[in-house]
XYZ file of C-alpha atoms in Angstrom:
468
model
C -0.945 -6.167 41.837
C 0.806 -2.696 42.468
C -1.358 -1.555 38.879
C -4.541 -3.208 39.552
C -4.545 -1.844 43.268
C -3.550 1.276 41.822
C -7.050 1.143 39.727
C -8.768 -0.260 41.837
C -7.947 3.013 44.715
C -8.881 5.757 41.662
C -9.792 4.585 38.489
C -9.293 7.821 36.914
C -5.537 6.538 36.311
C -7.285 3.715 33.763
C -6.885 6.805 31.032
C -2.856 6.327 32.133
C -2.884 2.935 30.570
C -6.144 2.577 28.578
C -4.405 3.259 25.360
C -1.762 0.391 25.274
C -2.546 -2.290 27.858
C -4.652 -5.411 26.905
C -5.730 -8.512 29.062
C -3.915 -10.256 27.428
C -0.564 -9.032 28.297
C -1.700 -9.738 32.125
C 1.145 -12.938 32.983
C -1.022 -14.328 35.446
C -4.847 -14.967 34.127
C -6.633 -13.787 37.421
C -4.846 -10.334 36.993
C -6.132 -9.907 33.231
C -9.785 -10.853 34.414
C -9.666 -8.281 36.658
C -8.114 -5.498 34.395
C -10.675 -6.289 31.673
C -13.560 -6.012 34.347
C -11.923 -3.034 35.773
C -12.159 -1.744 32.095
C -15.515 -2.623 31.187
C -16.658 -1.424 34.427
C -14.598 1.792 33.653
C -15.851 2.420 30.295
C -19.728 2.160 31.412
C -19.711 5.019 33.465
C -19.394 3.045 36.968
C -16.854 2.416 39.810
C -14.782 -0.154 39.528
C -13.949 -0.897 43.186
C -13.737 -4.401 45.382
C -17.644 -4.503 45.949
C -18.242 -3.547 42.207
C -16.384 -6.171 41.187
C -16.834 -8.654 43.735
C -20.990 -8.070 42.426
C -19.840 -8.721 39.268
C -17.389 -12.064 39.610
C -20.447 -13.258 41.172
C -23.110 -12.723 38.233
C -21.444 -14.812 36.287
C -19.975 -17.074 38.549
C -16.659 -16.767 38.576
C -15.196 -15.194 41.445
C -13.747 -18.406 42.972
C -11.949 -18.331 39.582
C -9.943 -14.729 40.604
C -9.301 -15.866 43.794
C -12.432 -14.304 45.610
C -13.072 -11.275 47.747
C -10.559 -11.921 49.442
C -8.324 -11.574 46.857
C -9.790 -8.317 45.837
C -9.360 -6.714 49.193
C -5.719 -7.576 48.946
C -5.375 -6.061 45.644
C -6.683 -2.899 46.878
C -4.610 -2.938 50.055
C -1.052 -3.128 47.710
C -1.824 -0.038 46.761
C 1.527 2.354 46.708
C 0.869 5.611 44.806
C -1.592 5.865 41.514
C 0.974 8.458 40.539
C 3.329 5.274 39.182
C 0.451 3.594 37.476
C 1.490 4.394 34.184
C 5.304 2.851 34.624
C 3.408 0.060 36.861
C 1.318 -0.865 33.105
C 4.495 -0.614 30.648
C 6.403 -2.955 32.948
C 3.331 -5.215 32.829
C 3.410 -4.528 28.919
C 7.329 -4.865 28.902
C 6.871 -8.142 30.398
C 4.580 -9.274 28.353
C 6.596 -7.874 24.694
C 9.717 -10.238 26.326
C 7.678 -13.335 26.600
C 5.995 -12.928 23.204
C 9.753 -12.890 21.950
C 10.759 -15.623 23.664
C 8.134 -17.597 22.094
C 8.957 -16.123 18.674
C 12.838 -16.989 19.243
C 11.098 -20.694 20.233
C 9.240 -20.928 18.161
C 11.917 -20.352 15.055
C 14.247 -22.703 16.530
C 11.456 -25.420 16.545
C 11.047 -24.500 13.223
C 14.763 -25.264 11.322
C 15.222 -27.943 13.452
C 12.406 -29.585 11.979
C 14.240 -31.315 8.557
C 11.437 -31.193 6.416
C 11.504 -30.818 2.475
C 7.971 -29.382 2.166
C 9.216 -26.274 4.247
C 10.543 -23.514 2.738
C 13.465 -21.877 4.448
C 12.449 -18.207 3.069
C 8.612 -18.914 3.738
C 10.307 -19.409 7.596
C 12.042 -16.053 7.255
C 9.088 -14.288 6.293
C 6.602 -15.520 8.964
C 9.879 -14.360 11.312
C 9.352 -11.321 10.307
C 5.748 -11.069 9.987
C 5.910 -11.982 13.280
C 8.179 -9.431 14.769
C 6.800 -6.699 12.547
C 3.944 -7.214 14.332
C 5.145 -7.086 17.596
C 7.479 -4.166 16.873
C 4.265 -2.107 16.021
C 2.194 -3.630 18.942
C 4.884 -1.966 21.246
C 4.219 1.771 19.992
C 2.553 2.520 23.741
C 3.541 6.194 23.362
C 1.040 7.419 20.811
C 0.381 10.760 22.386
C -1.621 13.456 20.272
C 0.070 16.092 17.541
C 0.029 19.667 18.085
C -2.435 22.078 16.337
C 1.091 23.959 16.219
C 3.008 21.773 15.211
C 0.609 19.530 12.943
C 0.245 23.667 10.935
C 3.702 24.376 10.793
C 4.485 21.447 8.970
C 1.599 22.222 5.927
C 2.912 26.004 5.900
C 6.221 24.293 5.657
C 4.126 21.927 2.457
C 2.887 25.561 1.201
C 5.817 26.942 1.200
C 7.733 24.472 -0.740
C 5.310 24.381 -3.315
C 4.481 27.931 -3.504
C 8.904 27.839 -4.497
C 8.099 25.219 -7.275
C 5.957 27.920 -9.073
C 2.998 26.698 -7.255
C 3.573 23.193 -8.460
C 2.826 20.310 -6.646
C 5.525 18.772 -4.688
C 4.563 14.979 -4.975
C 6.883 12.936 -7.083
C 5.700 13.642 -10.838
C 4.264 10.941 -13.389
C 5.669 12.292 -16.389
C 2.037 13.147 -17.981
C 1.624 17.151 -17.213
C -2.700 16.939 -17.073
C -2.216 13.995 -14.690
C 0.128 16.090 -12.759
C -2.183 18.760 -12.738
C -5.280 16.626 -11.683
C -3.488 14.460 -8.636
C -0.999 17.690 -8.081
C 1.578 14.412 -8.537
C 2.089 10.692 -6.504
C 2.157 12.484 -2.777
C 3.966 11.093 0.151
C 1.959 8.543 2.388
C -1.047 7.736 0.179
C -1.594 5.214 -1.614
C -2.276 5.042 -5.180
C -4.426 2.619 -7.476
C -4.583 2.102 -10.877
C -6.926 -0.527 -12.301
C -8.604 -2.020 -15.744
C -9.185 -4.753 -17.067
C -6.444 -6.597 -18.827
C -4.949 -5.519 -22.250
C -5.537 -2.074 -21.594
C -1.839 -1.102 -20.936
C -1.946 -0.881 -16.701
C 1.656 -1.991 -16.844
C 2.797 0.011 -19.374
C 1.978 2.705 -18.083
C 2.537 1.872 -14.303
C 6.484 1.141 -16.137
C 6.440 4.714 -17.592
C 5.378 6.697 -14.037
C 8.515 4.486 -12.677
C 10.759 5.302 -15.816
C 10.134 8.816 -15.574
C 10.200 8.965 -11.881
C 13.203 7.436 -11.915
C 14.616 9.561 -14.542
C 13.419 13.298 -12.951
C 15.289 11.531 -9.582
C 17.194 13.954 -8.287
C 19.075 15.009 -4.651
C 20.723 17.573 -2.733
C 22.957 17.589 0.345
C 21.189 18.896 3.663
C 23.307 20.759 6.085
C 24.033 17.992 7.980
C 25.454 16.198 4.241
C 23.004 13.542 3.792
C 21.492 13.226 0.887
C 17.506 14.762 -0.054
C 15.446 13.815 -2.791
C 14.992 17.357 -4.943
C 12.471 15.860 -7.898
C 12.072 12.208 -9.390
C 12.411 9.455 -7.235
C 14.309 6.035 -6.489
C 11.637 3.472 -7.514
C 11.402 0.381 -6.241
C 9.035 -1.664 -8.462
C 7.685 -5.342 -7.963
C 6.770 -7.440 -10.702
C 4.488 -10.666 -10.131
C 3.517 -10.696 -13.734
C 6.647 -10.069 -15.916
C 9.915 -10.930 -15.642
C 12.451 -8.092 -14.753
C 13.869 -8.686 -18.345
C 10.703 -7.679 -20.280
C 10.217 -5.338 -18.277
C 13.906 -4.155 -19.443
C 13.092 -4.790 -23.306
C 9.340 -2.224 -22.503
C 11.767 0.145 -21.428
C 14.304 0.122 -24.249
C 11.763 -0.057 -26.716
C 10.242 2.997 -25.264
C 13.268 4.605 -25.328
C 14.283 3.479 -28.317
C 11.292 3.371 -30.970
C 11.631 0.261 -31.459
C 8.866 -2.432 -31.236
C 9.547 -4.534 -28.321
C 7.500 -7.518 -30.514
C 10.787 -6.644 -32.840
C 13.030 -7.021 -30.414
C 11.420 -10.594 -29.135
C 11.350 -11.756 -32.539
C 15.282 -10.492 -33.325
C 14.806 -8.301 -35.914
C 16.053 -5.549 -35.042
C 18.721 -3.901 -37.499
C 22.880 -2.824 -36.888
C 21.412 1.150 -36.453
C 19.111 -0.288 -33.954
C 21.570 -1.960 -31.846
C 23.913 1.219 -31.740
C 20.562 2.948 -30.671
C 20.382 0.123 -27.836
C 23.762 1.071 -26.689
C 23.033 4.505 -26.291
C 19.823 4.234 -24.731
C 21.022 1.835 -22.553
C 24.420 4.141 -21.380
C 21.605 6.392 -20.667
C 19.487 4.714 -18.409
C 22.344 2.607 -16.717
C 22.361 5.064 -14.491
C 18.617 5.494 -13.140
C 17.540 4.610 -9.037
C 15.093 1.787 -10.973
C 15.103 -1.200 -8.946
C 12.992 -4.547 -9.843
C 11.919 -7.331 -7.920
C 10.417 -10.045 -9.751
C 9.242 -12.871 -7.518
C 6.785 -14.373 -8.888
C 4.815 -15.394 -5.611
C 5.758 -12.496 -2.996
C 3.882 -12.443 -0.294
C 2.532 -8.724 1.227
C 5.178 -9.152 5.015
C 8.218 -10.231 1.891
C 7.229 -7.105 -0.331
C 7.176 -4.986 3.303
C 10.747 -6.302 4.313
C 12.004 -5.747 0.475
C 10.896 -2.043 0.552
C 12.355 -0.973 4.038
C 15.361 -2.696 3.384
C 15.670 -0.785 -0.032
C 14.686 2.489 2.087
C 17.160 2.239 4.526
C 20.213 1.559 1.528
C 19.130 3.373 -1.182
C 16.680 6.067 0.147
C 13.460 4.689 -1.378
C 10.437 6.884 -2.870
C 8.537 5.555 -5.202
C 6.996 1.881 -4.376
C 5.215 0.461 -7.998
C 3.225 -2.692 -7.335
C 2.070 -4.688 -10.281
C -0.503 -6.125 -9.221
C -1.927 -6.003 -5.866
C -4.752 -9.421 -6.284
C -1.199 -11.654 -7.311
C 0.171 -10.438 -3.268
C -0.412 -13.614 -0.994
C -1.008 -12.614 2.826
C 1.903 -12.907 4.929
C 2.900 -16.092 6.242
C 0.483 -17.841 9.467
C -2.203 -15.608 7.988
C -5.342 -17.900 7.306
C -7.947 -15.354 5.675
C -12.074 -16.961 5.958
C -12.188 -15.658 2.187
C -10.480 -13.755 -0.852
C -12.228 -10.470 0.287
C -10.243 -10.734 3.893
C -7.229 -11.550 1.935
C -7.470 -8.505 -0.070
C -8.384 -6.293 2.820
C -5.044 -7.402 4.761
C -3.149 -6.701 1.566
C -4.446 -2.962 0.795
C -4.069 -2.329 4.812
C -1.031 -3.481 4.577
C 0.136 -1.701 1.938
C -1.792 1.431 2.907
C 0.549 1.193 6.362
C 3.712 0.993 4.425
C 2.829 4.115 2.318
C 2.484 5.644 5.693
C 6.052 3.978 7.714
C 7.767 5.238 4.784
C 6.414 8.433 4.199
C 6.607 7.556 0.154
C 3.585 7.053 -2.336
C 2.558 3.357 -3.157
C 1.415 2.766 -6.748
C -1.217 -0.535 -6.877
C -2.366 -2.233 -10.194
C -4.990 -3.974 -9.547
C -7.448 -5.957 -11.590
C -10.986 -5.172 -12.414
C -14.365 -8.538 -12.391
C -15.882 -9.098 -15.408
C -19.043 -7.136 -14.634
C -17.679 -4.229 -17.193
C -17.515 -6.902 -20.003
C -21.545 -7.320 -19.427
C -22.199 -3.524 -19.658
C -22.521 -1.508 -23.059
C -20.653 0.822 -21.553
C -17.408 -0.374 -20.074
C -16.064 2.253 -19.294
C -15.157 1.156 -15.399
C -16.943 2.021 -12.450
C -15.444 2.206 -9.173
C -18.017 -0.940 -8.294
C -15.852 -2.609 -10.879
C -12.956 -3.287 -8.618
C -12.219 -6.973 -8.034
C -13.602 -8.809 -4.844
C -13.258 -6.375 -2.361
C -14.406 -2.796 -1.558
C -11.415 -2.409 0.656
C -8.990 -1.385 -2.424
C -11.757 1.828 -2.369
C -11.890 2.167 1.282
C -7.832 2.218 1.640
C -6.540 4.047 -0.992
C -6.769 7.639 -1.364
C -6.485 7.748 -5.109
C -8.447 5.592 -7.570
C -7.564 5.867 -11.177
C -9.179 3.326 -13.973
C -7.681 3.145 -17.226
C -9.679 2.747 -20.584
C -9.403 2.602 -24.301
C -12.098 2.646 -26.112
C -9.855 1.032 -29.264
C -9.763 -2.520 -27.363
C -14.010 -2.853 -27.616
C -14.076 -0.988 -30.325
C -11.701 -3.751 -32.765
C -13.676 -6.242 -31.424
C -17.086 -5.103 -33.152
C -16.171 -4.323 -36.389
C -19.613 -4.714 -38.749
C -19.859 -5.976 -42.197
C -17.683 -3.730 -45.029
C -19.804 -1.098 -46.990
C -22.549 -0.124 -44.353
C -23.892 2.267 -42.352
C -22.739 0.336 -39.444
C -19.481 0.229 -40.712
C -19.385 4.289 -41.443
C -20.382 5.280 -37.703
C -17.899 2.052 -36.466
C -14.922 3.971 -38.790
C -15.500 6.719 -37.691
C -15.547 5.770 -33.956
C -12.197 4.064 -35.027
C -11.181 7.440 -36.720
C -11.571 9.156 -33.021
C -10.697 6.324 -30.236
C -7.463 5.286 -32.348
C -4.221 5.283 -30.281
C -5.845 7.000 -27.349
C -6.617 6.038 -23.317
C -8.763 7.415 -21.146
C -7.811 7.813 -17.262
C -10.470 8.342 -14.841
C -9.855 9.465 -11.656
C -12.848 8.230 -10.019
C -11.278 8.998 -6.325
C -9.229 11.612 -4.500
C -9.719 11.634 -0.882
C -7.818 15.321 -1.410
C -8.507 16.498 -4.506
C -11.608 16.579 -7.468
C -11.837 14.257 -9.269
C -11.947 14.252 -12.955
C -10.705 11.953 -16.299
C -7.588 13.137 -19.066
C -6.717 11.352 -22.760
C -2.905 9.930 -22.971
C -1.730 9.305 -26.904
C -0.963 5.318 -26.526
C 1.559 3.400 -28.800
C 1.236 -0.208 -28.234
C 4.361 -1.252 -30.642
C 6.288 0.455 -28.223
C 4.049 0.354 -24.810
C 4.832 3.860 -24.464
C 1.849 6.311 -23.205
C 2.640 10.229 -23.717
C 0.206 13.248 -23.529
C -1.648 14.522 -25.908
C -0.520 17.518 -28.712
C -3.895 19.197 -26.613
C -5.117 19.109 -22.841
C -8.230 17.131 -22.929
C -8.656 16.965 -19.568
C -12.088 17.245 -17.898
C -13.031 20.414 -15.556
C -12.436 18.647 -11.808
C -16.122 18.438 -9.742
């Protein structure tokens, strides 16, 4: 009542609570409706006082429901001081948070007592975590403007850090020279999408980037003795499609030079095992953490990432792949587009919250196969434009060899000769097409690809296009 009285006494006090206070935050529904009416009049540039509110409620026949004109006059008379309007608003909001916590706690208790074999306890935990996270982010009432002086100082610090590295980016390097030149590395707080059609090798490329970043990890101690990342990254790899053992086999094949196909079939020699032992000893201390949960929700991914960040200093997240993620428990999007929109926005929010890059792999739609030119485009992003909208960087992986191998004409013909020339040009080469970069140029580069080792590497000569 004191808050509403202050707002009615001086509408300028509304600015002190407008950023965080909503109609649903009031315990008394009457007060919520009155606050909503005040907001409506103020935002329309009109005066909000007992008389204008009385006319507004009379027009929709709800004056009696809020206590009549006498109650509006009583509110106006209850003002103590408008100076404390912001404090009154935060008190109302604080009580709302406490009521919401009580409601969530009650729901958790009731769900836990409900002995139903169809209810997975881990899903209940995920749902509770999601509700608490939503409530926690809603409780950030102090959202102040950042002074340009402070922001400029941070920008200068980043420029100085890049200068100390001889002009190289301070971002996390992918391990591919031309790609790092084009992107400037994987930057903190950015959502990077790597998309392709199946069998192009996006999981292999994601694994290669993860391994390169983990292998390059170096840390220093600050003045307080706390570890600070100097180079590389502590990697969290969320593999929804492949098991952790399959990923480990790929990395073992890549580093030992023995094809993963031979490893799976047991076609390895004694010398191969010696190399396995040597490589495994080198890989044993990599800051590389794999979560291969097949049915992972975005709420669980967020919770596990925060835990890994707190315990091990996580600095790069890789998700393989985004369309396999589930929305948070309790969420029921109307369609797949809205579901994917929630997921990509959550990934972008996670990147900002933890101040690290999130590299999310994605599947392209079948529209690519229907065109003569199979090179991917932004319009091919499957099921939702939100992937393009929420991302800072969108990259496509394209291997012309994959399509040429399936188009071989009859031998000893002119078409076969032309096909053979194209195959020779495209053999073991892959294009990474940077189709969107919010803070830099777009273009494409070429990499060498060894399918038997699922290994990408730089070509001997730089092939990246001139940035546009």
